Coordinates of C-alpha atoms in Angstrom, one line a residue:
M1 CA 126.8 108.9 82.6
L2 CA 125.9 105.6 81.8
M3 CA 127.3 103.6 78.6
R4 CA 124.4 101.7 77.1
S5 CA 122.9 100.8 73.8
A6 CA 120.7 102.6 71.6
D7 CA 118.2 100.5 71.9
I8 CA 117.8 101.0 76.0
T9 CA 117.9 105.0 75.2
R10 CA 114.9 104.0 73.0
L11 CA 113.0 102.1 75.3
L12 CA 113.3 105.0 77.6
N13 CA 112.3 107.9 75.8
P14 CA 109.5 109.2 73.3
K15 CA 110.1 108.4 69.6
P16 CA 111.4 111.7 68.2
M17 CA 109.5 114.4 66.0
P18 CA 110.5 117.3 63.4
Y19 CA 111.1 120.2 65.6
S20 CA 108.2 122.3 63.8
H21 CA 105.8 119.2 65.0
F22 CA 106.5 120.2 68.1
Q23 CA 106.2 124.0 68.1
E24 CA 102.6 123.2 66.9
V25 CA 102.0 120.9 69.5
K26 CA 103.3 123.6 72.3
R27 CA 100.9 126.4 70.4
S28 CA 97.7 124.0 70.6
I29 CA 98.5 123.5 74.2
V30 CA 99.1 127.2 75.2
N31 CA 95.9 127.9 73.3
R32 CA 93.9 125.0 75.4
I33 CA 95.4 126.3 78.4
D34 CA 94.3 129.8 77.7
Q35 CA 90.6 129.0 76.9
Q36 CA 90.0 126.9 80.1
D37 CA 91.3 126.9 83.5
G38 CA 91.1 123.6 84.4
D39 CA 94.2 121.3 85.9
I40 CA 97.3 121.8 83.7
A41 CA 98.6 118.8 84.7
K42 CA 96.0 116.6 83.8
L43 CA 96.1 118.4 80.3
L44 CA 99.7 117.4 80.0
E45 CA 99.2 113.9 80.8
E46 CA 97.8 113.6 77.1
Y47 CA 101.3 114.7 76.2
G48 CA 103.3 111.7 78.2
D49 CA 104.4 110.1 75.2
T50 CA 105.6 113.5 73.0
P51 CA 108.9 115.0 73.1
F52 CA 110.0 118.5 74.3
Y53 CA 112.7 120.7 72.9
F54 CA 114.0 123.5 74.3
E55 CA 116.0 124.4 70.9
P56 CA 116.0 123.0 67.4
E57 CA 118.8 121.3 67.8
D58 CA 117.3 118.7 70.7
A59 CA 115.2 117.2 67.8
K60 CA 118.2 115.7 66.7
G61 CA 118.3 112.9 69.5
F62 CA 116.1 111.8 72.4
M63 CA 114.4 114.2 74.8
P64 CA 112.1 113.8 77.5
S65 CA 108.1 114.0 77.4
I66 CA 106.5 117.4 77.6
M67 CA 104.7 116.2 80.7
D68 CA 108.0 114.9 82.4
V69 CA 109.9 118.5 82.1
A70 CA 107.1 120.0 83.0
R71 CA 106.2 118.4 86.3
L72 CA 110.3 118.3 86.7
Y73 CA 110.0 122.3 85.4
V74 CA 107.7 122.8 88.5
L75 CA 109.2 120.8 91.2
I76 CA 112.6 122.8 91.2
N77 CA 110.5 125.8 91.3
Y78 CA 108.6 124.5 94.2
L79 CA 111.6 123.3 96.1
L80 CA 113.2 127.0 95.5
Y81 CA 110.2 128.7 96.8
A82 CA 110.2 129.8 100.2
D83 CA 106.4 129.9 101.0
K84 CA 105.7 126.0 100.0
E85 CA 102.0 126.4 101.5
H86 CA 101.4 128.5 98.9
F87 CA 103.1 127.7 95.6
P88 CA 101.7 128.6 92.5
T89 CA 101.9 125.7 90.9
R90 CA 99.8 126.5 87.7
E91 CA 101.4 130.1 87.0
Y92 CA 104.6 128.2 87.2
Y93 CA 103.7 125.7 84.8
K94 CA 102.4 128.5 82.2
K95 CA 105.7 129.8 83.0
F96 CA 107.3 126.8 81.5
L97 CA 104.9 126.7 78.3
N98 CA 105.8 130.2 77.6
D99 CA 109.0 131.0 74.9
E100 CA 110.7 132.7 77.4
T101 CA 114.2 131.4 79.0
D102 CA 115.0 131.1 82.6
E103 CA 117.6 129.5 85.1
V104 CA 115.6 126.8 85.5
K105 CA 114.8 125.9 82.4
Q106 CA 118.8 126.1 81.6
Y107 CA 119.7 123.7 83.8
I108 CA 117.3 121.4 83.0
R109 CA 118.3 121.2 79.7
W110 CA 121.9 120.5 80.7
A111 CA 120.8 117.8 83.1
I112 CA 119.2 116.2 79.9
S113 CA 122.2 116.6 77.7
R114 CA 124.6 116.3 80.2
G115 CA 126.8 118.6 78.7
E116 CA 130.6 119.3 79.8
K117 CA 130.7 122.9 81.5
E118 CA 127.8 123.0 84.0
P119 CA 125.7 125.5 84.5
D120 CA 126.7 128.5 86.5
S121 CA 123.7 128.3 88.9
L122 CA 122.7 128.3 92.6
L123 CA 120.5 125.2 91.4
Q124 CA 123.1 122.9 91.7
N125 CA 123.6 123.0 95.7
I126 CA 119.0 123.0 96.2
E127 CA 119.5 119.9 99.1
V128 CA 116.8 117.6 98.5
D129 CA 115.5 114.2 100.1
V130 CA 114.6 111.2 97.6
V131 CA 111.7 108.9 99.1
L132 CA 111.8 105.4 97.8
G133 CA 108.7 102.8 99.2
S134 CA 107.6 99.3 98.1
V135 CA 104.9 97.1 99.1
Y136 CA 106.5 93.7 99.2
K137 CA 105.2 90.1 99.3
I138 CA 101.7 91.3 97.7
K139 CA 101.2 87.7 96.6
K140 CA 100.9 86.7 100.5
F141 CA 98.5 89.3 100.9
F142 CA 96.2 88.8 98.3
L143 CA 96.0 84.8 98.9
E144 CA 95.4 84.2 102.3
N145 CA 92.3 82.0 101.1
N146 CA 90.7 81.1 97.9
R147 CA 87.7 83.5 98.0
I148 CA 87.1 86.1 95.0
K149 CA 85.9 88.5 97.0
D150 CA 88.7 88.7 99.4
I151 CA 91.7 88.3 96.6
R152 CA 89.5 91.1 94.7
G153 CA 89.4 93.8 98.2
A154 CA 92.9 93.1 98.7
S155 CA 94.3 94.3 95.2
A156 CA 91.6 97.3 95.4
L157 CA 93.4 98.3 98.8
I158 CA 96.7 97.9 97.4
K159 CA 95.9 99.6 94.3
H160 CA 94.6 102.7 96.3
M161 CA 97.3 103.5 99.1
S162 CA 100.3 102.9 97.0
E163 CA 98.5 105.7 94.1
D164 CA 95.2 107.5 95.6
E165 CA 96.3 107.8 99.0
T166 CA 100.0 108.4 97.9
L167 CA 99.0 110.8 95.6
K168 CA 96.6 112.5 98.2
Y169 CA 99.2 112.9 100.5
F170 CA 101.6 114.6 98.2
S171 CA 98.8 117.1 97.4
N172 CA 98.4 117.8 101.2
N173 CA 101.2 118.6 104.0
S174 CA 103.1 121.5 102.1
F175 CA 103.7 119.3 99.4
I176 CA 103.0 119.1 95.3
P177 CA 101.8 116.2 93.3
E178 CA 105.0 117.1 91.1
C179 CA 106.9 115.7 94.1
V180 CA 105.9 112.1 93.3
I181 CA 108.6 110.7 90.2
Y182 CA 106.4 107.5 89.9
C183 CA 103.4 105.5 92.0
G184 CA 102.0 102.3 91.0
G185 CA 102.1 98.7 91.7
G186 CA 103.1 99.2 95.6
N187 CA 106.2 101.3 94.4
V188 CA 106.6 104.9 95.1
L189 CA 109.3 107.6 94.3
A190 CA 109.5 111.1 95.5
F191 CA 111.7 114.0 95.7
V192 CA 111.3 116.4 98.9
P193 CA 112.5 119.1 100.2
A194 CA 115.6 118.4 102.5
G195 CA 114.8 117.4 105.9
K196 CA 111.3 116.0 105.1
G197 CA 112.6 112.5 103.8
E198 CA 112.4 111.1 106.9
T199 CA 108.8 112.5 108.4
V200 CA 107.2 111.4 104.7
C201 CA 108.9 107.9 105.5
Q202 CA 107.1 107.2 108.9
E203 CA 103.9 109.0 107.9
L204 CA 103.4 106.9 104.9
E205 CA 104.6 103.6 106.2
K206 CA 101.6 104.4 109.2
K207 CA 99.4 105.5 106.5
Y208 CA 99.8 102.2 104.4
A209 CA 99.5 100.2 107.9
E210 CA 96.3 102.4 108.6
I211 CA 94.8 100.9 105.1
S212 CA 95.8 97.7 104.5
L213 CA 97.0 96.6 108.1
T214 CA 98.6 93.5 107.0
A215 CA 100.4 94.6 103.8
R216 CA 103.9 94.5 103.9
H217 CA 105.7 97.8 102.9
A218 CA 108.9 99.8 103.8
F219 CA 110.1 103.0 102.8
E220 CA 113.3 104.6 102.8
Y221 CA 115.5 107.7 101.9
I222 CA 118.8 109.5 101.0
S223 CA 119.8 113.0 101.0
S224 CA 121.6 114.3 97.8
S225 CA 122.1 118.1 96.3
L226 CA 120.2 118.6 93.1
N227 CA 123.5 118.1 91.0
D228 CA 124.7 115.2 92.6
L229 CA 121.4 113.2 92.0
V230 CA 121.6 114.1 88.6
K231 CA 125.2 113.6 87.8
N232 CA 124.6 110.3 89.7
Y233 CA 121.5 109.3 89.5
N234 CA 121.9 105.5 88.6
E235 CA 124.5 105.6 91.5
K236 CA 122.1 107.2 93.8
M237 CA 119.3 105.1 93.2
K238 CA 121.2 102.3 94.0
E239 CA 122.2 103.3 97.0
L240 CA 118.9 103.9 98.5
N241 CA 117.4 100.6 96.8
K242 CA 120.0 99.0 98.9
K243 CA 118.8 101.2 101.8
L244 CA 115.3 99.9 101.6
E245 CA 116.1 96.4 101.3
E246 CA 118.0 96.8 104.6
R247 CA 114.9 98.3 106.1
K248 CA 112.5 95.7 105.1
K249 CA 114.5 93.0 106.8
T250 CA 114.6 94.7 110.2
K251 CA 111.1 96.2 110.2
I252 CA 109.1 94.4 112.7
Y253 CA 104.7 94.1 112.1
P254 CA 102.1 93.4 115.0
I255 CA 100.2 90.3 114.9
N256 CA 96.8 91.3 115.1
P257 CA 97.0 94.6 113.9
D258 CA 93.6 97.2 113.7
S259 CA 92.7 100.6 112.8
M260 CA 89.6 102.8 113.7
F261 CA 88.8 103.4 110.2
K262 CA 85.3 102.9 110.1
S263 CA 84.7 103.5 106.4
I264 CA 87.3 103.9 103.0
T265 CA 86.7 106.3 99.9
I266 CA 87.8 104.5 97.0
D267 CA 87.5 106.2 93.7
Q268 CA 85.1 108.7 95.4
Q269 CA 82.7 105.3 96.9
E270 CA 83.1 105.7 100.2
I271 CA 83.1 102.0 101.4
S272 CA 81.3 101.6 105.1
F273 CA 82.3 99.0 107.7
K274 CA 80.5 100.2 110.5
D275 CA 77.8 97.4 110.1
I276 CA 79.9 95.5 110.6
K277 CA 79.7 93.3 113.9
A278 CA 82.2 92.5 116.4
I279 CA 82.7 89.7 118.4
N280 CA 84.3 89.6 122.1
N281 CA 85.6 86.0 121.6
K282 CA 89.6 86.4 122.6
N283 CA 90.4 82.7 122.0
A284 CA 88.5 82.9 118.2
V285 CA 90.4 82.5 115.1
C286 CA 89.6 84.1 111.3
E287 CA 88.4 81.6 109.0
L288 CA 89.5 83.4 106.3
C289 CA 93.1 83.5 107.0
A290 CA 93.4 80.9 109.6
V291 CA 96.3 82.7 111.5
R292 CA 95.1 86.3 113.2
D293 CA 92.4 86.6 116.0
A294 CA 89.1 86.9 115.0
K295 CA 87.4 90.6 116.2
Y296 CA 84.0 90.3 113.6
R297 CA 81.6 88.5 112.1
V298 CA 81.3 88.9 108.1
P299 CA 78.1 87.7 106.4
S300 CA 78.5 85.5 103.4
P301 CA 76.0 83.3 101.5
E302 CA 77.3 80.2 103.4
G303 CA 76.8 82.0 106.3
D304 CA 78.6 84.4 108.5
I305 CA 82.5 84.0 108.8
L306 CA 84.6 84.7 112.0
A307 CA 87.3 87.4 110.6
C308 CA 90.1 89.4 111.9
P309 CA 90.4 93.0 111.0
S310 CA 92.8 92.9 107.7
C311 CA 90.6 89.7 106.2
M312 CA 87.1 91.8 107.2
R313 CA 88.4 94.7 105.4
K314 CA 89.4 92.8 102.2
N315 CA 86.2 91.5 102.1
V316 CA 84.1 94.1 102.5
V317 CA 86.0 96.4 100.3
G318 CA 86.3 93.3 97.8
S319 CA 82.1 93.1 97.8
K320 CA 81.9 97.0 96.7
K321 CA 85.2 97.3 94.1
T322 CA 85.9 95.8 90.7
I323 CA 88.9 97.6 90.1
F324 CA 90.4 95.9 86.8
Y325 CA 86.9 95.5 85.7
D326 CA 86.7 99.3 85.6
E327 CA 90.2 99.2 84.3
Y328 CA 88.5 96.7 81.4
Q329 CA 85.7 99.0 80.4
Q330 CA 88.5 102.2 80.6
F331 CA 90.5 100.2 77.4
I332 CA 88.3 98.5 75.7
G333 CA 84.9 100.6 75.9
K334 CA 83.0 97.7 77.1
E335 CA 81.8 95.9 80.6
P336 CA 83.3 92.4 80.9
E337 CA 81.4 90.0 82.6
R338 CA 80.9 91.5 86.2
G339 CA 78.8 88.5 87.5
V340 CA 81.8 86.8 89.2
S341 CA 81.7 85.6 92.6
S342 CA 84.1 83.1 92.7
I343 CA 86.6 80.9 90.8
S344 CA 84.2 78.9 89.9
D345 CA 82.2 81.2 87.7
I346 CA 85.3 81.2 85.4
R347 CA 85.3 78.0 84.7
D348 CA 85.2 76.4 80.8
G349 CA 82.6 74.1 79.7
N350 CA 84.9 71.0 81.3
G351 CA 85.4 72.3 85.0
Q352 CA 88.8 74.0 84.0
V353 CA 90.3 77.4 84.9
A354 CA 94.0 78.8 84.4
V355 CA 96.5 80.8 86.0
I356 CA 98.1 83.1 83.6
Y357 CA 101.4 84.2 85.7
A358 CA 103.8 86.7 83.1
D359 CA 106.4 89.5 83.4
G360 CA 108.9 91.1 81.1
N361 CA 112.4 89.6 80.4
N362 CA 115.5 91.5 81.1
M363 CA 113.7 94.1 83.1
G364 CA 116.1 94.2 85.7
N365 CA 118.7 95.3 83.7
I366 CA 116.7 97.7 81.8
V367 CA 115.9 99.5 85.0
M368 CA 119.6 99.4 86.2
S369 CA 119.9 101.5 83.1
I370 CA 117.9 104.4 83.9
D371 CA 120.2 107.4 84.6
S372 CA 117.7 110.1 84.7
P373 CA 114.1 111.2 86.8
F374 CA 112.8 111.7 83.0
E375 CA 113.5 107.8 82.1
H376 CA 112.0 107.0 85.3
M377 CA 108.8 108.7 85.0
Y378 CA 108.5 107.8 81.3
F379 CA 109.4 104.0 81.3
S380 CA 107.7 103.5 84.7
R381 CA 104.5 104.8 82.9
R382 CA 104.4 103.3 79.4
L383 CA 105.7 100.0 81.2
D384 CA 102.6 99.8 83.5
Y385 CA 100.6 101.0 80.3
V386 CA 101.7 98.6 77.7
T387 CA 101.0 95.7 79.9
K388 CA 97.2 96.6 81.3
S389 CA 96.2 97.7 77.4
S390 CA 98.1 94.2 76.1
V391 CA 96.1 92.3 78.5
Y392 CA 93.0 93.8 78.7
H393 CA 93.1 93.8 74.6
A394 CA 94.2 90.0 74.4
I395 CA 90.7 89.0 76.4
H396 CA 88.7 91.1 74.7
K397 CA 89.9 89.5 71.1
V398 CA 89.7 85.7 72.4
M399 CA 86.8 85.7 74.3
G400 CA 84.7 89.1 72.7
D401 CA 81.7 90.8 74.5
R402 CA 81.4 88.5 77.0
A403 CA 85.1 87.8 78.6
K404 CA 85.0 86.4 81.6
F405 CA 88.6 86.9 83.8
E406 CA 89.6 88.0 87.5
A407 CA 92.9 90.1 87.5
I408 CA 94.9 89.6 91.1
A409 CA 97.8 91.7 90.0
L410 CA 97.9 94.0 87.0
G411 CA 100.8 96.6 86.6
G412 CA 104.1 97.6 86.1
D413 CA 105.5 94.4 84.0
D414 CA 103.3 91.8 86.2
V415 CA 100.4 89.8 85.0
F416 CA 98.4 87.7 87.3
I417 CA 95.1 86.7 85.9
I418 CA 92.9 83.5 86.3
V419 CA 90.7 83.0 82.8
P420 CA 88.7 79.7 81.6
G421 CA 91.0 76.9 80.9
D422 CA 90.3 76.9 77.2
T423 CA 91.2 79.9 76.6
S424 CA 94.3 80.5 78.3
L425 CA 97.0 79.6 75.4
E426 CA 95.1 82.0 72.8
I427 CA 94.6 84.7 75.9
T428 CA 98.8 84.5 76.8
Y429 CA 100.1 84.1 73.0
E430 CA 98.1 87.7 72.6
I431 CA 99.2 89.2 75.3
I432 CA 103.2 88.8 74.6
D433 CA 102.3 89.2 71.2
A434 CA 101.1 92.2 71.6
F435 CA 103.5 93.6 74.6
D436 CA 106.5 92.3 72.4
K437 CA 105.6 94.5 69.3
D438 CA 104.7 97.8 71.3
F439 CA 108.2 97.7 72.4
D440 CA 109.4 96.7 68.7
G441 CA 110.9 93.7 70.2
L442 CA 113.2 95.6 72.5
I443 CA 111.4 93.9 75.4
S444 CA 109.8 90.8 75.5
M445 CA 107.2 88.7 78.0
S446 CA 107.7 85.4 79.3
A447 CA 104.7 83.5 81.1
G448 CA 103.8 80.3 82.8
I449 CA 100.2 78.7 82.6
C450 CA 98.6 76.6 84.9
I451 CA 95.4 74.9 84.3
A452 CA 93.0 73.5 86.7
K453 CA 90.1 72.3 87.9
H454 CA 87.9 75.0 89.1
T455 CA 88.2 74.2 93.0
T456 CA 91.8 73.7 92.8
P457 CA 92.9 76.7 95.5
I458 CA 94.7 79.5 94.0
Q459 CA 97.8 79.4 95.7
S460 CA 98.7 76.1 94.6
M461 CA 97.9 77.3 91.0
L462 CA 100.1 79.8 91.6
G463 CA 103.0 78.0 92.3
V464 CA 103.3 76.0 89.2
A465 CA 102.0 78.7 87.3
Q466 CA 105.4 80.8 88.5
A467 CA 108.1 77.8 88.0
K468 CA 106.7 77.6 84.2
M469 CA 107.1 81.2 83.8
K470 CA 110.6 80.3 85.2
S471 CA 111.3 77.7 82.7
A472 CA 109.9 79.9 79.7
K473 CA 112.3 82.4 80.4
E474 CA 115.3 80.0 81.0
L475 CA 114.2 78.8 77.1
V476 CA 114.8 83.3 76.5
R477 CA 118.2 82.8 77.9
S478 CA 119.6 80.1 76.5
K479 CA 118.5 80.3 73.3
E480 CA 119.0 83.9 73.2
L481 CA 115.6 84.4 71.8
K482 CA 114.5 88.0 71.0
E483 CA 110.1 87.0 71.6
G484 CA 108.2 86.0 74.4
T485 CA 107.8 82.5 75.6
V486 CA 105.2 80.3 77.3
D487 CA 105.0 77.4 79.5
I488 CA 102.3 75.1 80.7
E489 CA 101.3 73.0 83.0
M490 CA 97.7 71.0 82.9
I491 CA 96.8 69.3 86.6
Q492 CA 94.6 66.7 85.5
S493 CA 94.9 63.1 85.1
N494 CA 98.2 62.6 82.5
I495 CA 97.7 65.9 80.7
N496 CA 100.5 66.9 82.2
L497 CA 102.6 64.2 80.5
D498 CA 101.3 65.3 77.1
L499 CA 102.5 68.8 77.3
N500 CA 106.1 68.4 79.5
S501 CA 107.6 65.0 79.0
K502 CA 110.6 64.4 77.2
K503 CA 108.5 62.3 74.3
F504 CA 106.6 65.1 73.7
S505 CA 108.8 68.7 74.6
L506 CA 106.8 70.8 72.9
F507 CA 106.8 73.3 75.6
P508 CA 108.3 75.9 76.9
A509 CA 108.0 77.4 73.4
G510 CA 108.6 81.0 71.2
S511 CA 105.4 83.2 70.5
S512 CA 106.1 82.3 66.7
R513 CA 105.7 78.4 67.3
L514 CA 103.2 78.5 69.8
A515 CA 101.4 81.3 67.2
K516 CA 101.5 78.3 64.6
F517 CA 100.0 75.4 67.6
I518 CA 97.2 77.5 68.0
E519 CA 96.8 77.6 64.3
V520 CA 96.7 74.0 64.2
I521 CA 94.4 74.0 67.0
K522 CA 91.9 76.1 65.5
E523 CA 91.6 74.2 62.4
M524 CA 90.9 71.1 64.1
K525 CA 88.3 72.8 66.0
G526 CA 87.2 74.2 62.9
S527 CA 87.2 70.2 61.2
G528 CA 85.2 69.0 64.2
Q529 CA 88.2 67.1 65.3
I530 CA 88.2 68.5 68.6
K531 CA 85.7 70.8 70.9
R532 CA 86.5 73.8 72.3
S533 CA 86.2 72.0 75.8
Q534 CA 88.8 69.6 75.0
L535 CA 91.3 72.3 73.7
Y536 CA 93.4 71.7 76.5
K537 CA 93.9 68.1 75.2
L538 CA 96.8 69.7 73.1
S539 CA 98.4 66.3 72.6
N540 CA 95.7 66.1 70.1
G541 CA 97.6 68.4 67.9
Y542 CA 101.1 67.2 68.7
E543 CA 101.1 65.3 65.8
K544 CA 100.8 67.9 63.1
M545 CA 103.0 70.4 64.8
K546 CA 105.8 67.4 64.5
K547 CA 105.6 68.8 60.9
I548 CA 106.0 72.6 61.5
P549 CA 109.6 73.7 61.9

């Protein structure tokens, strides 16, 4: 077992509760199951932050969630079950929730506590293949051009294949959804019966290629006994990650891929490609990516565009799906402005937009500290939720009911969004402040902002925002800060000099200092010294900021 701080253990597990409270929760779950015939796994998603206790003494420390322990219990029983095509999933969920002990429950409790004495059980000899998959170079896939519909479509395709299609795959093919430890943000981890790993890798790579055509992706697996995996989880995952990285280096991709998909169904909505006209010009080049051969003619407000199969698919899907707007409505309960058809529609009163690019600090060390599948399930799920919640609530808090934005990548600890230029500082502050607070200051987030004219290519703005995020992270390291940080670049006239020259050196800044600065700007706006459309001319507030410690 890894030696690590108590703070890391807190991050990777639900908050403890009194055993009596847990018993009440468990009785409530059992009663709900008895009264309905619904999906038990879906019901247990409500208890992803509630710890599970086998015995009263378990409440003295950190334990995995009810949801995660139940899923692993079902998964182990599935691995033991002979007729896997007819595995009675519901029956084993109910068996897990009864008060009777059994061999699998005893084994799981030992796996959590890592007691010195291993259980006298045949479970330790179960062989399992551990499958790891990743979509990589995602931003290159997103940003082959500056058209919002194509960027939107690329995001929707990545999310669909790495989440919906992955779970669909494991709901069939003699597997169960519980095989999936996590999936999302282009990453997949699954435990499958011994001997199935190679087939799963091949079939998921084929499925991902059919859907996205040009997104870079790779899968690999290792074989292990369940006991070895439990005792050496961290080392096993390092071994698998290394193998996956080697796969990425050696995998070869076709130059002009295509597939026979006539339609794709995303969130129960069928999106058809049947009406897109094919062309026979073998010398035509795609006008969207300017790289691959054009095979289709895609309609647009400016007239028909010649497109390769990949760009055609992104364009059509992006014209139908707005996945992040749907998520925003789920989190906030209100719709954002859905009339965004181009980056220009997001510009502020002075024609400026901002790219905000952010991710968590010290995440590598935290992930390397994960020492069980329970912690993997819990932390990946919680991180994804906190990041999305922080972003959507920040946007609503600053822009209200007329929220106008575009999210390109949002999940895990990654944030890549576009907002009006004059809202970007406030939104960024609210994001990192909410993120820090949700994790009780144990994890912070750093962000880079690039503000520019709405006609500036997003690819160029992203490059600047990434560089600013790196300098914001360097502030965390050099000052050993326990809070989020922000750096900013403004591509217009000499405004970048206002913020980043040694004369001013206002940025990068920690979130507490940024909060004071935003307050100064608001006071200036309220007194009429500065209009909202001029908020990005931040040097107006610098003289007042010099007086703030």
